[in-house]
Amino acid sequence: MNTLVLIVGMLLYFWRLGEKEFKLSYSEVIEIIILLGMGILVAKNQFGLTGLTIFIIILLASYVNFYSVVKGYLIFTTLVLFFTIFLNKISFIPSFVTIDSIRIRNSLGFRYVTFGAVIFFFYILAYVVYRNTNIKYSELFVLELINVIIFSAVRANDPFILSSLFLLYAFFIKLSKNKINYNKLSVIKFIVRNIYIISFLLILVLTFCLPQNLFQEINGILSGRLSLNYQNIIHYGIKFFGQNIHFQTYDATTINPNLIQYNYVDSFYFQNLLLYGWPFLLSFLIIFTILMNKLIHDKDNLLIGAFVIMALQAMFEPQILWIWYTPFPLIIGQIFTRKNDDLLL
């Protein structure tokens, strides 16, 4: 299937270039080199052809209306969430349940306990961005109510807290009639524009620069994520072009989780640094910093908020570029092919 998608994708891309008589701007050439380079690293070290397919789709999406993509994503994800949870509740799809000293976690029919919560996190972002300032207060309330219900089952702190923060942000954007202008708020503008770099530096500090007692306290709050970051980076080291690492995890297919020594780097920044190296991570940080600058220029406050929240989520979760979770990476190509005034057209 990946091979078919790649072939069709490349044919569509060359057909599009043929319409332009194969005349590429310098920015489009840079886009092809960077995105295909990132895709090759992902394919080589982790996902195989799936990794390359992700970046071919991102290239193709640079010529597609972003909101049309989001609409399709919302329809599909609504069906996935509804039918998975419904079939789980009628015992057609079993739950994966984990128990520790402080909580019982139910996967609601998904393969791992956090999957449903993370999918709904991206769903909330996409729904609010799609509805934009037309969203009603009642819709924000319903989204938060569902967020609470899912959290009560899966007990996934990060998706719940960040989703709630974004919904609160969307509430104030609507309340203020979308009058926030980041260009007039110099300090906040600097933070927002560089949020991906700041988030990477912050998780770097949390992992390597805290006093031991503070590290242990925060590590406990984050379910051991900091210690897993530290241990894996010390053990594997950072290779310039990354390396193939087989992380040990457990999910609904695991017969006895106690027999597995769980070892997974959840942080997008550290996971991708380990797997794909410095060129990949630096390319990501540069691209998303450029993107944030363009969004600030366009004064698209809800989309700005969504990408800020995703930058924070990437400190503790790895899914920001996984297009089977989220449509937002598909906007990346447009920063190379579009002018500031029609970024989303």
Tab-separated table of C-alpha atoms in Angstrom:
chain	number	residue	atom	x	y	z
A	1	MET	CA	0.000	0.000	0.000
A	2	ASN	CA	2.810	2.435	0.884
A	3	THR	CA	4.478	1.709	-2.463
A	4	LEU	CA	1.218	2.467	-4.295
A	5	VAL	CA	0.738	5.721	-2.360
A	6	LEU	CA	4.318	6.742	-3.127
A	7	ILE	CA	3.936	6.050	-6.857
A	8	VAL	CA	0.589	7.850	-7.088
A	9	GLY	CA	1.923	10.708	-4.960
A	10	MET	CA	4.996	11.226	-7.121
A	11	LEU	CA	2.902	11.069	-10.305
A	12	LEU	CA	0.517	13.687	-8.917
A	13	TYR	CA	3.394	15.903	-7.854
A	14	PHE	CA	5.089	15.715	-11.270
A	15	TRP	CA	1.723	16.292	-12.949
A	16	ARG	CA	1.356	19.436	-10.854
A	17	LEU	CA	4.866	20.517	-11.819
A	18	GLY	CA	3.996	19.816	-15.470
A	19	GLU	CA	1.113	22.277	-15.196
A	20	LYS	CA	3.712	24.853	-14.154
A	21	GLU	CA	6.012	23.756	-17.025
A	22	PHE	CA	8.420	22.377	-14.392
A	23	LYS	CA	9.373	25.878	-13.321
A	24	LEU	CA	10.300	25.776	-9.660
A	25	SER	CA	11.124	28.689	-7.421
A	26	TYR	CA	14.193	28.474	-5.200
A	27	SER	CA	11.941	28.002	-2.175
A	28	GLU	CA	10.180	25.050	-3.832
A	29	VAL	CA	13.513	23.399	-4.632
A	30	ILE	CA	14.545	23.868	-0.993
A	31	GLU	CA	11.195	22.415	0.086
A	32	ILE	CA	11.693	19.264	-2.009
A	33	ILE	CA	15.251	18.743	-0.754
A	34	ILE	CA	14.402	19.281	2.927
A	35	LEU	CA	11.151	17.301	3.048
A	36	LEU	CA	12.435	14.372	1.005
A	37	GLY	CA	15.630	14.362	3.080
A	38	MET	CA	13.568	14.217	6.269
A	39	GLY	CA	11.390	11.494	4.747
A	40	ILE	CA	14.406	9.387	3.792
A	41	LEU	CA	15.776	9.575	7.346
A	42	VAL	CA	12.410	8.542	8.778
A	43	ALA	CA	12.129	5.699	6.260
A	44	LYS	CA	15.676	4.490	6.884
A	45	ASN	CA	15.654	4.504	10.682
A	46	GLN	CA	12.097	3.787	11.761
A	47	PHE	CA	8.961	3.681	9.620
A	48	GLY	CA	10.178	2.293	6.294
A	49	LEU	CA	8.158	3.453	3.292
A	50	THR	CA	5.492	4.822	5.632
A	51	GLY	CA	7.965	7.498	6.723
A	52	LEU	CA	8.710	8.597	3.161
A	53	THR	CA	4.993	8.523	2.346
A	54	ILE	CA	4.313	11.045	5.122
A	55	PHE	CA	6.555	13.643	3.515
A	56	ILE	CA	5.324	12.947	-0.037
A	57	ILE	CA	1.795	13.661	1.225
A	58	ILE	CA	3.051	16.858	2.883
A	59	LEU	CA	4.532	17.931	-0.470
A	60	LEU	CA	1.231	17.230	-2.248
A	61	ALA	CA	-0.746	19.037	0.452
A	62	SER	CA	1.075	22.274	-0.337
A	63	TYR	CA	-1.335	22.657	-3.290
A	64	VAL	CA	-4.503	21.770	-1.358
A	65	ASN	CA	-6.842	23.960	0.668
A	66	PHE	CA	-5.852	23.230	4.263
A	67	TYR	CA	-9.365	23.652	5.639
A	68	SER	CA	-10.687	21.080	3.144
A	69	VAL	CA	-8.168	18.616	4.533
A	70	VAL	CA	-9.208	19.454	8.100
A	71	LYS	CA	-12.879	18.923	7.206
A	72	GLY	CA	-12.123	15.450	5.857
A	73	TYR	CA	-10.026	14.673	8.926
A	74	LEU	CA	-12.840	15.724	11.272
A	75	ILE	CA	-15.403	13.522	9.524
A	76	PHE	CA	-13.119	10.476	9.547
A	77	THR	CA	-11.905	10.982	13.121
A	78	THR	CA	-15.439	11.501	14.422
A	79	LEU	CA	-16.364	8.093	13.020
A	80	VAL	CA	-13.219	6.449	14.420
A	81	LEU	CA	-13.723	7.859	17.914
A	82	PHE	CA	-17.454	7.215	18.045
A	83	PHE	CA	-17.486	3.656	16.722
A	84	THR	CA	-14.378	2.536	18.614
A	85	ILE	CA	-15.718	3.749	21.955
A	86	PHE	CA	-19.263	2.570	21.179
A	87	LEU	CA	-18.125	-0.909	20.168
A	88	ASN	CA	-15.963	-1.016	23.277
A	89	LYS	CA	-18.907	-0.105	25.504
A	90	ILE	CA	-21.004	-2.956	24.064
A	91	SER	CA	-18.011	-5.292	24.591
A	92	PHE	CA	-17.454	-5.897	20.864
A	93	ILE	CA	-13.945	-4.405	21.122
A	94	PRO	CA	-12.071	-5.252	24.343
A	95	SER	CA	-10.296	-2.708	26.525
A	96	PHE	CA	-6.631	-2.658	27.395
A	97	VAL	CA	-6.505	-1.875	31.123
A	98	THR	CA	-3.442	-0.948	33.163
A	99	ILE	CA	-3.319	-0.586	36.940
A	100	ASP	CA	-0.675	1.167	38.993
A	101	SER	CA	-0.510	2.493	42.526
A	102	ILE	CA	-2.563	5.620	41.820
A	103	ARG	CA	-4.857	4.947	38.857
A	104	ILE	CA	-6.771	2.476	36.707
A	105	ARG	CA	-6.491	3.272	33.000
A	106	ASN	CA	-8.892	2.044	30.300
A	107	SER	CA	-7.996	2.249	26.606
A	108	LEU	CA	-11.695	2.529	25.555
A	109	GLY	CA	-11.077	0.021	22.774
A	110	PHE	CA	-7.859	1.523	21.431
A	111	ARG	CA	-4.608	-0.434	21.341
A	112	TYR	CA	-2.961	1.591	24.102
A	113	VAL	CA	-4.445	3.592	26.948
A	114	THR	CA	-3.423	7.052	25.702
A	115	PHE	CA	-4.363	6.627	22.031
A	116	GLY	CA	-7.979	7.774	22.368
A	117	ALA	CA	-7.019	10.783	24.483
A	118	VAL	CA	-4.275	11.873	22.062
A	119	ILE	CA	-6.561	11.461	19.047
A	120	PHE	CA	-9.217	13.577	20.767
A	121	PHE	CA	-6.568	16.176	21.668
A	122	PHE	CA	-5.778	16.706	17.977
A	123	TYR	CA	-9.492	16.488	17.160
A	124	ILE	CA	-10.239	19.392	19.518
A	125	LEU	CA	-7.501	21.505	17.929
A	126	ALA	CA	-8.700	20.717	14.413
A	127	TYR	CA	-12.386	21.284	15.228
A	128	VAL	CA	-11.803	24.677	16.845
A	129	VAL	CA	-9.464	25.810	14.052
A	130	TYR	CA	-11.976	24.683	11.414
A	131	ARG	CA	-14.922	26.425	13.080
A	132	ASN	CA	-12.721	29.431	13.865
A	133	THR	CA	-14.566	32.457	15.267
A	134	ASN	CA	-17.907	30.930	14.202
A	135	ILE	CA	-17.605	28.387	17.000
A	136	LYS	CA	-20.272	28.704	19.690
A	137	TYR	CA	-19.711	28.727	23.439
A	138	SER	CA	-21.906	25.624	23.637
A	139	GLU	CA	-19.543	23.776	21.275
A	140	LEU	CA	-16.561	24.638	23.461
A	141	PHE	CA	-18.483	23.377	26.492
A	142	VAL	CA	-19.388	20.070	24.798
A	143	LEU	CA	-15.786	19.506	23.681
A	144	GLU	CA	-14.548	20.057	27.241
A	145	LEU	CA	-17.249	17.775	28.631
A	146	ILE	CA	-16.165	14.952	26.297
A	147	ASN	CA	-12.554	15.734	27.205
A	148	VAL	CA	-13.385	15.214	30.894
A	149	ILE	CA	-15.253	11.966	30.168
A	150	ILE	CA	-12.336	10.536	28.187
A	151	PHE	CA	-9.872	11.652	30.853
A	152	SER	CA	-11.909	9.943	33.579
A	153	ALA	CA	-11.349	6.646	31.761
A	154	VAL	CA	-7.819	6.877	30.348
A	155	ARG	CA	-6.229	9.175	32.985
A	156	ALA	CA	-3.890	10.742	30.418
A	157	ASN	CA	-2.846	14.047	31.984
A	158	ASP	CA	-1.038	15.773	29.103
A	159	PRO	CA	-3.782	15.568	26.434
A	160	PHE	CA	-6.447	16.548	28.958
A	161	ILE	CA	-4.618	19.568	30.401
A	162	LEU	CA	-3.412	20.909	27.040
A	163	SER	CA	-6.832	20.390	25.412
A	164	SER	CA	-8.481	22.268	28.266
A	165	LEU	CA	-5.963	25.112	27.983
A	166	PHE	CA	-6.626	25.415	24.263
A	167	LEU	CA	-10.388	25.442	24.762
A	168	LEU	CA	-9.946	28.164	27.398
A	169	TYR	CA	-7.784	30.112	24.931
A	170	ALA	CA	-10.457	29.698	22.233
A	171	PHE	CA	-13.071	30.949	24.730
A	172	PHE	CA	-11.122	34.179	25.327
A	173	ILE	CA	-10.446	34.623	21.602
A	174	LYS	CA	-14.187	34.472	20.958
A	175	LEU	CA	-14.947	36.643	23.984
A	176	SER	CA	-12.521	39.315	22.731
A	177	LYS	CA	-13.953	39.020	19.199
A	178	ASN	CA	-10.554	37.892	17.913
A	179	LYS	CA	-8.928	41.269	18.589
A	180	ILE	CA	-5.631	39.920	19.965
A	181	ASN	CA	-2.730	41.164	17.835
A	182	TYR	CA	0.572	39.442	18.600
A	183	ASN	CA	2.473	42.011	16.512
A	184	LYS	CA	1.737	44.577	19.239
A	185	LEU	CA	2.895	42.302	22.084
A	186	SER	CA	6.658	42.146	21.556
A	187	VAL	CA	7.597	39.724	24.359
A	188	ILE	CA	4.686	37.378	23.711
A	189	LYS	CA	5.324	37.586	19.970
A	190	PHE	CA	8.947	36.519	20.525
A	191	ILE	CA	7.856	33.542	22.649
A	192	VAL	CA	5.135	32.469	20.211
A	193	ARG	CA	7.368	32.839	17.162
A	194	ASN	CA	10.113	30.735	18.754
A	195	ILE	CA	7.903	28.372	20.752
A	196	TYR	CA	9.308	25.215	19.149
A	197	ILE	CA	12.892	26.186	19.891
A	198	ILE	CA	11.904	27.245	23.422
A	199	SER	CA	10.034	23.974	24.006
A	200	PHE	CA	13.049	21.940	22.897
A	201	LEU	CA	15.360	23.927	25.172
A	202	LEU	CA	12.880	23.564	28.039
A	203	ILE	CA	12.685	19.756	27.805
A	204	LEU	CA	16.488	19.767	27.505
A	205	VAL	CA	16.755	21.704	30.770
A	206	LEU	CA	14.168	19.509	32.524
A	207	THR	CA	16.033	16.358	31.512
A	208	PHE	CA	19.656	17.368	32.085
A	209	CYS	CA	19.916	20.525	34.180
A	210	LEU	CA	17.679	20.138	37.233
A	211	PRO	CA	18.883	19.390	40.766
A	212	GLN	CA	18.335	15.714	41.572
A	213	ASN	CA	15.501	16.229	44.056
A	214	LEU	CA	13.576	18.532	41.698
A	215	PHE	CA	14.235	16.164	38.780
A	216	GLN	CA	12.744	13.245	40.721
A	217	GLU	CA	9.678	15.253	41.697
A	218	ILE	CA	8.915	16.455	38.152
A	219	ASN	CA	9.819	13.055	36.714
A	220	GLY	CA	7.200	11.476	38.969
A	221	ILE	CA	4.549	13.952	37.842
A	222	LEU	CA	5.439	13.130	34.214
A	223	SER	CA	5.158	9.351	34.750
A	224	GLY	CA	8.893	8.771	34.427
A	225	ARG	CA	9.262	10.446	31.029
A	226	LEU	CA	12.320	12.493	32.037
A	227	SER	CA	14.258	9.473	33.285
A	228	LEU	CA	13.439	7.574	30.074
A	229	ASN	CA	14.703	10.546	28.045
A	230	TYR	CA	17.909	10.663	30.052
A	231	GLN	CA	18.585	6.927	30.094
A	232	ASN	CA	18.072	6.456	26.353
A	233	ILE	CA	20.189	9.425	25.338
A	234	ILE	CA	23.015	8.309	27.624
A	235	HIS	CA	22.710	4.690	26.446
A	236	TYR	CA	22.383	5.219	22.677
A	237	GLY	CA	24.070	8.589	22.224
A	238	ILE	CA	23.165	11.055	19.462
A	239	LYS	CA	24.249	9.963	15.969
A	240	PHE	CA	24.405	12.736	13.361
A	241	PHE	CA	21.950	11.007	10.987
A	242	GLY	CA	20.188	9.035	13.695
A	243	GLN	CA	19.949	5.313	14.270
A	244	ASN	CA	17.476	2.446	14.296
A	245	ILE	CA	16.273	1.878	17.865
A	246	HIS	CA	13.697	-0.703	18.894
A	247	PHE	CA	11.874	0.725	21.889
A	248	GLN	CA	10.190	-1.706	24.291
A	249	THR	CA	6.499	-0.950	24.887
A	250	TYR	CA	3.324	-2.771	25.806
A	251	ASP	CA	-0.194	-2.397	24.480
A	252	ALA	CA	-3.382	-4.399	23.933
A	253	THR	CA	-1.440	-7.198	22.213
A	254	THR	CA	0.822	-7.715	25.248
A	255	ILE	CA	0.043	-10.964	27.087
A	256	ASN	CA	1.919	-10.108	30.276
A	257	PRO	CA	3.157	-6.493	30.643
A	258	ASN	CA	5.192	-7.510	33.710
A	259	LEU	CA	7.538	-9.478	31.444
A	260	ILE	CA	8.472	-6.372	29.438
A	261	GLN	CA	10.946	-3.746	30.577
A	262	TYR	CA	9.095	-0.663	29.300
A	263	ASN	CA	11.472	1.711	27.538
A	264	TYR	CA	10.089	4.413	25.260
A	265	VAL	CA	11.060	8.051	24.630
A	266	ASP	CA	7.770	9.967	24.496
A	267	SER	CA	9.225	13.413	23.810
A	268	PHE	CA	9.014	14.264	20.103
A	269	TYR	CA	12.180	16.334	20.339
A	270	PHE	CA	14.319	13.653	21.973
A	271	GLN	CA	12.775	10.732	20.107
A	272	ASN	CA	13.448	12.324	16.736
A	273	LEU	CA	16.914	13.445	17.793
A	274	LEU	CA	17.760	9.856	18.725
A	275	LEU	CA	16.160	8.258	15.670
A	276	TYR	CA	16.951	10.765	12.913
A	277	GLY	CA	19.730	13.008	14.212
A	278	TRP	CA	20.487	16.719	14.271
A	279	PRO	CA	19.693	17.561	10.589
A	280	PHE	CA	16.135	16.298	11.031
A	281	LEU	CA	15.452	18.068	14.333
A	282	LEU	CA	17.037	21.354	13.218
A	283	SER	CA	15.040	21.260	9.957
A	284	PHE	CA	11.860	20.746	11.987
A	285	LEU	CA	12.654	23.619	14.367
A	286	ILE	CA	13.507	26.010	11.518
A	287	ILE	CA	10.420	25.092	9.453
A	288	PHE	CA	8.025	25.473	12.370
A	289	THR	CA	9.618	28.740	13.474
A	290	ILE	CA	9.107	30.132	9.956
A	291	LEU	CA	5.536	28.828	10.040
A	292	MET	CA	4.813	30.549	13.376
A	293	ASN	CA	6.160	33.805	11.989
A	294	LYS	CA	3.816	33.545	8.981
A	295	LEU	CA	0.820	32.729	11.172
A	296	ILE	CA	1.542	35.775	13.333
A	297	HIS	CA	1.724	37.860	10.160
A	298	ASP	CA	-1.665	36.455	9.075
A	299	LYS	CA	-3.163	37.141	12.550
A	300	ASP	CA	-4.773	33.692	12.607
A	301	ASN	CA	-5.078	33.533	16.384
A	302	LEU	CA	-6.736	30.143	16.742
A	303	LEU	CA	-4.251	28.457	14.417
A	304	ILE	CA	-1.426	30.185	16.305
A	305	GLY	CA	-2.835	28.820	19.570
A	306	ALA	CA	-3.109	25.308	18.128
A	307	PHE	CA	0.546	25.261	17.053
A	308	VAL	CA	1.691	26.672	20.396
A	309	ILE	CA	-0.198	23.926	22.233
A	310	MET	CA	1.275	21.304	19.878
A	311	ALA	CA	4.782	22.603	20.614
A	312	LEU	CA	4.155	22.026	24.312
A	313	GLN	CA	2.583	18.621	23.657
A	314	ALA	CA	5.671	17.635	21.637
A	315	MET	CA	7.745	17.932	24.808
A	316	PHE	CA	5.984	14.852	26.196
A	317	GLU	CA	4.368	13.094	23.205
A	318	PRO	CA	5.752	12.091	19.774
A	319	GLN	CA	2.791	12.430	17.359
A	320	ILE	CA	3.107	15.958	15.940
A	321	LEU	CA	4.270	14.783	12.477
A	322	TRP	CA	2.206	11.586	12.365
A	323	ILE	CA	-0.505	12.427	9.838
A	324	TRP	CA	-2.638	9.465	10.912
A	325	TYR	CA	-3.166	11.423	14.146
A	326	THR	CA	-3.287	15.021	12.974
A	327	PRO	CA	-3.758	17.079	9.782
A	328	PHE	CA	-1.615	19.998	10.975
A	329	PRO	CA	1.734	18.846	9.449
A	330	LEU	CA	0.102	19.159	6.020
A	331	ILE	CA	0.366	22.933	6.249
A	332	ILE	CA	4.178	22.752	6.259
A	333	GLY	CA	4.602	22.706	2.480
A	334	GLN	CA	2.653	25.923	2.080
A	335	ILE	CA	5.300	28.010	3.818
A	336	PHE	CA	7.543	27.342	0.811
A	337	THR	CA	4.990	27.673	-2.002
A	338	ARG	CA	2.650	30.410	-0.795
A	339	LYS	CA	2.957	34.084	-0.124
A	340	ASN	CA	2.197	35.489	3.316
A	341	ASP	CA	-1.234	36.689	2.301
A	342	ASP	CA	-2.571	33.321	1.052
A	343	LEU	CA	-0.918	30.765	3.321
A	344	LEU	CA	-3.999	28.583	3.659
A	345	LEU	CA	-5.458	28.857	0.151
